[in-house]
DNA sequence: CTTGGTGCAAACATTTTGCAGCACA
DNA sequence: TGTGCTGCAAAATGTTTGCACCAAG
């Protein structure tokens, strides 16, 4: 491919600073495995960073296609897998059963109530959880990057 | 099919009492939707109840086949969907990306730390979460059946 | 020249659907 | 007689793989 050369840290133009280390994380991980940070992989990472919240693999395909970068589906899936290995994204399920991915690093916490009787998803905000998780991680000598709290509930009181 | 008639509450022989209402829940839900509690569906529910923790759809197929009940794959998948609608099971993802299902009713909460740098999963026990979730649900007029708390962390202190 | 990466298309795994026949109200 | 349920096989999704060729060290 004849894309421009890859800068040392290629965060794209309008990517929040919080995501900048991501690129470095990915590059480091690839390098330590004897793998390369190619233009295609940079494009996929770029696209992932731009996604808001959870996204489907197919959205990456579409997004990259729109951007004019023809990255093959196979490469996209392969790159997603690499990013999973690098701890950058994870696979998740929403209320529907569509498999999606979401960023781990820099992701904002995801606290929800899932109505198991009608698939409704209610976002809630529980600041206490952050200190709770930090406390727990400290006990294990780990550094938390994000968390996810799902409550499964039914609506007895209302339909 | 020439199976024995379905008793009013057919909990199987050695199913813990905690699961008994499940059958009633399922029957009630089906009835209210003008659907039927057939022998095949009873068999699938039976099999689901016997599964420990999360299970793959294919395990139900195998389990039912072993039991000598030939329930078609299509019916099993259709029944799983009905049970999802009834709020009895939900789809989940484990550390690998294999889609699985798990019981909601009677399921024990699932609190874990996910080491994003090496995929290690550490089970933790946080009793406070139960009261927290109950408090939150009460605020929304909902009845919690289970929850899941995942912390994503890296091991800075040890590898 | 060796190792890794890519695109393409075929293969795969899992789940859904169309359809003809069956069961029961 | 109509409505729902079943099995089967085909179709639809979502993801992975085999292969031939390309690029960089």
mmCIF file of N, CA, C and O (backbone and C1' of nucleotides) in Angstrom, chain A residues 57 73-74 77-78 81 91 98-99 101, chain D residues 14-19 22-25:
data_model
loop_
_atom_site.group_PDB
_atom_site.id
_atom_site.type_symbol
_atom_site.label_atom_id
_atom_site.label_comp_id
_atom_site.label_asym_id
_atom_site.label_seq_id
_atom_site.Cartn_x
_atom_site.Cartn_y
_atom_site.Cartn_z
ATOM 1 N N UNK A 57 -17.953 -5.188 14.593
ATOM 2 C CA UNK A 57 -16.819 -5.305 13.686
ATOM 3 C C UNK A 57 -17.173 -4.713 12.326
ATOM 4 O O UNK A 57 -16.364 -4.056 11.677
ATOM 5 N N UNK A 73 -11.619 -7.084 5.193
ATOM 6 C CA UNK A 73 -12.324 -7.607 6.337
ATOM 7 C C UNK A 73 -11.419 -8.520 7.155
ATOM 8 O O UNK A 73 -11.367 -8.446 8.378
ATOM 9 N N UNK A 74 -10.693 -9.368 6.475
ATOM 10 C CA UNK A 74 -9.819 -10.313 7.172
ATOM 11 C C UNK A 74 -8.814 -9.567 8.034
ATOM 12 O O UNK A 74 -8.585 -9.915 9.195
ATOM 13 N N UNK A 77 -10.529 -8.093 11.139
ATOM 14 C CA UNK A 77 -10.747 -9.095 12.188
ATOM 15 C C UNK A 77 -9.443 -9.527 12.834
ATOM 16 O O UNK A 77 -9.357 -9.711 14.039
ATOM 17 N N UNK A 78 -8.416 -9.665 12.008
ATOM 18 C CA UNK A 78 -7.129 -10.071 12.571
ATOM 19 C C UNK A 78 -6.604 -8.982 13.511
ATOM 20 O O UNK A 78 -6.036 -9.278 14.570
ATOM 21 N N UNK A 81 -8.350 -8.962 16.839
ATOM 22 C CA UNK A 81 -7.823 -10.023 17.701
ATOM 23 C C UNK A 81 -6.502 -9.592 18.338
ATOM 24 O O UNK A 81 -6.269 -9.820 19.523
ATOM 25 N N UNK A 91 -14.525 -8.010 23.812
ATOM 26 C CA UNK A 91 -15.811 -8.305 23.228
ATOM 27 C C UNK A 91 -16.869 -8.169 24.313
ATOM 28 O O UNK A 91 -16.645 -8.555 25.458
ATOM 29 N N UNK A 98 -26.232 -9.044 19.876
ATOM 30 C CA UNK A 98 -25.231 -8.774 18.856
ATOM 31 C C UNK A 98 -23.851 -8.619 19.501
ATOM 32 O O UNK A 98 -23.698 -7.834 20.425
ATOM 33 N N UNK A 99 -22.898 -9.394 19.007
ATOM 34 C CA UNK A 99 -21.550 -9.277 19.578
ATOM 35 C C UNK A 99 -20.905 -7.959 19.158
ATOM 36 O O UNK A 99 -20.964 -7.570 17.995
ATOM 37 N N UNK A 101 -17.623 -4.940 20.266
ATOM 38 C CA UNK A 101 -16.349 -4.725 20.941
ATOM 39 C C UNK A 101 -16.389 -3.376 21.614
ATOM 40 O O UNK A 101 -17.182 -2.516 21.262
ATOM 41 P P DG D 14 -24.224 -10.237 11.835
ATOM 42 O "O5'" DG D 14 -22.940 -11.024 12.349
ATOM 43 C "C5'" DG D 14 -23.098 -12.008 13.342
ATOM 44 C "C4'" DG D 14 -21.759 -12.681 13.578
ATOM 45 C "C3'" DG D 14 -20.550 -11.746 13.517
ATOM 46 O "O3'" DG D 14 -19.699 -12.103 14.589
ATOM 47 C "C1'" DG D 14 -20.262 -13.519 11.993
ATOM 48 P P DT D 15 -18.325 -11.300 14.820
ATOM 49 O "O5'" DT D 15 -17.276 -12.348 14.235
ATOM 50 C "C5'" DT D 15 -17.268 -13.652 14.822
ATOM 51 C "C4'" DT D 15 -16.288 -14.538 14.116
ATOM 52 C "C3'" DT D 15 -14.857 -13.997 14.050
ATOM 53 O "O3'" DT D 15 -14.038 -14.881 14.804
ATOM 54 C "C1'" DT D 15 -15.548 -14.965 11.980
ATOM 55 P P DT D 16 -12.463 -14.824 14.811
ATOM 56 O "O5'" DT D 16 -12.109 -15.897 13.683
ATOM 57 C "C5'" DT D 16 -12.659 -17.192 13.788
ATOM 58 C "C4'" DT D 16 -12.041 -18.101 12.742
ATOM 59 C "C3'" DT D 16 -10.506 -18.035 12.677
ATOM 60 O "O3'" DT D 16 -10.065 -19.387 12.697
ATOM 61 C "C1'" DT D 16 -11.458 -17.674 10.525
ATOM 62 P P DT D 17 -8.514 -19.744 12.592
ATOM 63 O "O5'" DT D 17 -8.373 -20.112 11.035
ATOM 64 C "C5'" DT D 17 -9.343 -20.948 10.455
ATOM 65 C "C4'" DT D 17 -8.944 -21.265 9.019
ATOM 66 C "C3'" DT D 17 -7.443 -21.380 8.784
ATOM 67 O "O3'" DT D 17 -7.233 -22.507 7.942
ATOM 68 C "C1'" DT D 17 -8.368 -19.752 7.333
ATOM 69 P P DG D 18 -5.757 -23.056 7.658
ATOM 70 O "O5'" DG D 18 -5.698 -22.894 6.069
ATOM 71 C "C5'" DG D 18 -6.797 -23.346 5.264
ATOM 72 C "C4'" DG D 18 -6.456 -23.181 3.799
ATOM 73 C "C3'" DG D 18 -4.976 -23.373 3.465
ATOM 74 O "O3'" DG D 18 -4.900 -23.908 2.143
ATOM 75 C "C1'" DG D 18 -5.586 -21.117 3.066
ATOM 76 P P DC D 19 -3.461 -24.272 1.532
ATOM 77 O "O5'" DC D 19 -3.280 -23.043 0.529
ATOM 78 C "C5'" DC D 19 -4.387 -22.591 -0.248
ATOM 79 C "C4'" DC D 19 -3.990 -21.371 -1.052
ATOM 80 C "C3'" DC D 19 -2.491 -21.314 -1.387
ATOM 81 O "O3'" DC D 19 -2.335 -20.917 -2.721
ATOM 82 C "C1'" DC D 19 -3.154 -19.318 -0.352
ATOM 83 P P DC D 22 3.184 -9.623 -6.367
ATOM 84 O "O5'" DC D 22 3.317 -8.739 -5.037
ATOM 85 C "C5'" DC D 22 2.164 -8.084 -4.514
ATOM 86 C "C4'" DC D 22 2.541 -7.383 -3.216
ATOM 87 C "C3'" DC D 22 3.850 -6.599 -3.317
ATOM 88 O "O3'" DC D 22 3.647 -5.324 -2.729
ATOM 89 C "C1'" DC D 22 3.955 -8.149 -1.517
ATOM 90 P P DA D 23 4.845 -4.240 -2.786
ATOM 91 O "O5'" DA D 23 5.434 -4.332 -1.318
ATOM 92 C "C5'" DA D 23 4.580 -4.154 -0.193
ATOM 93 C "C4'" DA D 23 5.440 -4.042 1.055
ATOM 94 C "C3'" DA D 23 6.756 -3.273 0.838
ATOM 95 O "O3'" DA D 23 6.931 -2.437 1.961
ATOM 96 C "C1'" DA D 23 7.224 -5.480 1.600
ATOM 97 P P DA D 24 8.212 -1.511 2.070
ATOM 98 O "O5'" DA D 24 9.017 -2.204 3.266
ATOM 99 C "C5'" DA D 24 8.352 -2.422 4.509
ATOM 100 C "C4'" DA D 24 9.306 -3.100 5.474
ATOM 101 C "C3'" DA D 24 10.691 -2.443 5.517
ATOM 102 O "O3'" DA D 24 11.141 -2.444 6.860
ATOM 103 C "C1'" DA D 24 10.898 -4.693 4.821
ATOM 104 P P DG D 25 12.539 -1.712 7.189
ATOM 105 O "O5'" DG D 25 13.470 -2.916 7.676
ATOM 106 C "C5'" DG D 25 13.156 -3.617 8.877
ATOM 107 C "C4'" DG D 25 13.935 -4.904 8.903
ATOM 108 C "C3'" DG D 25 15.459 -4.688 8.997
ATOM 109 O "O3'" DG D 25 16.000 -5.543 9.985
ATOM 110 C "C1'" DG D 25 14.952 -6.094 7.154
#
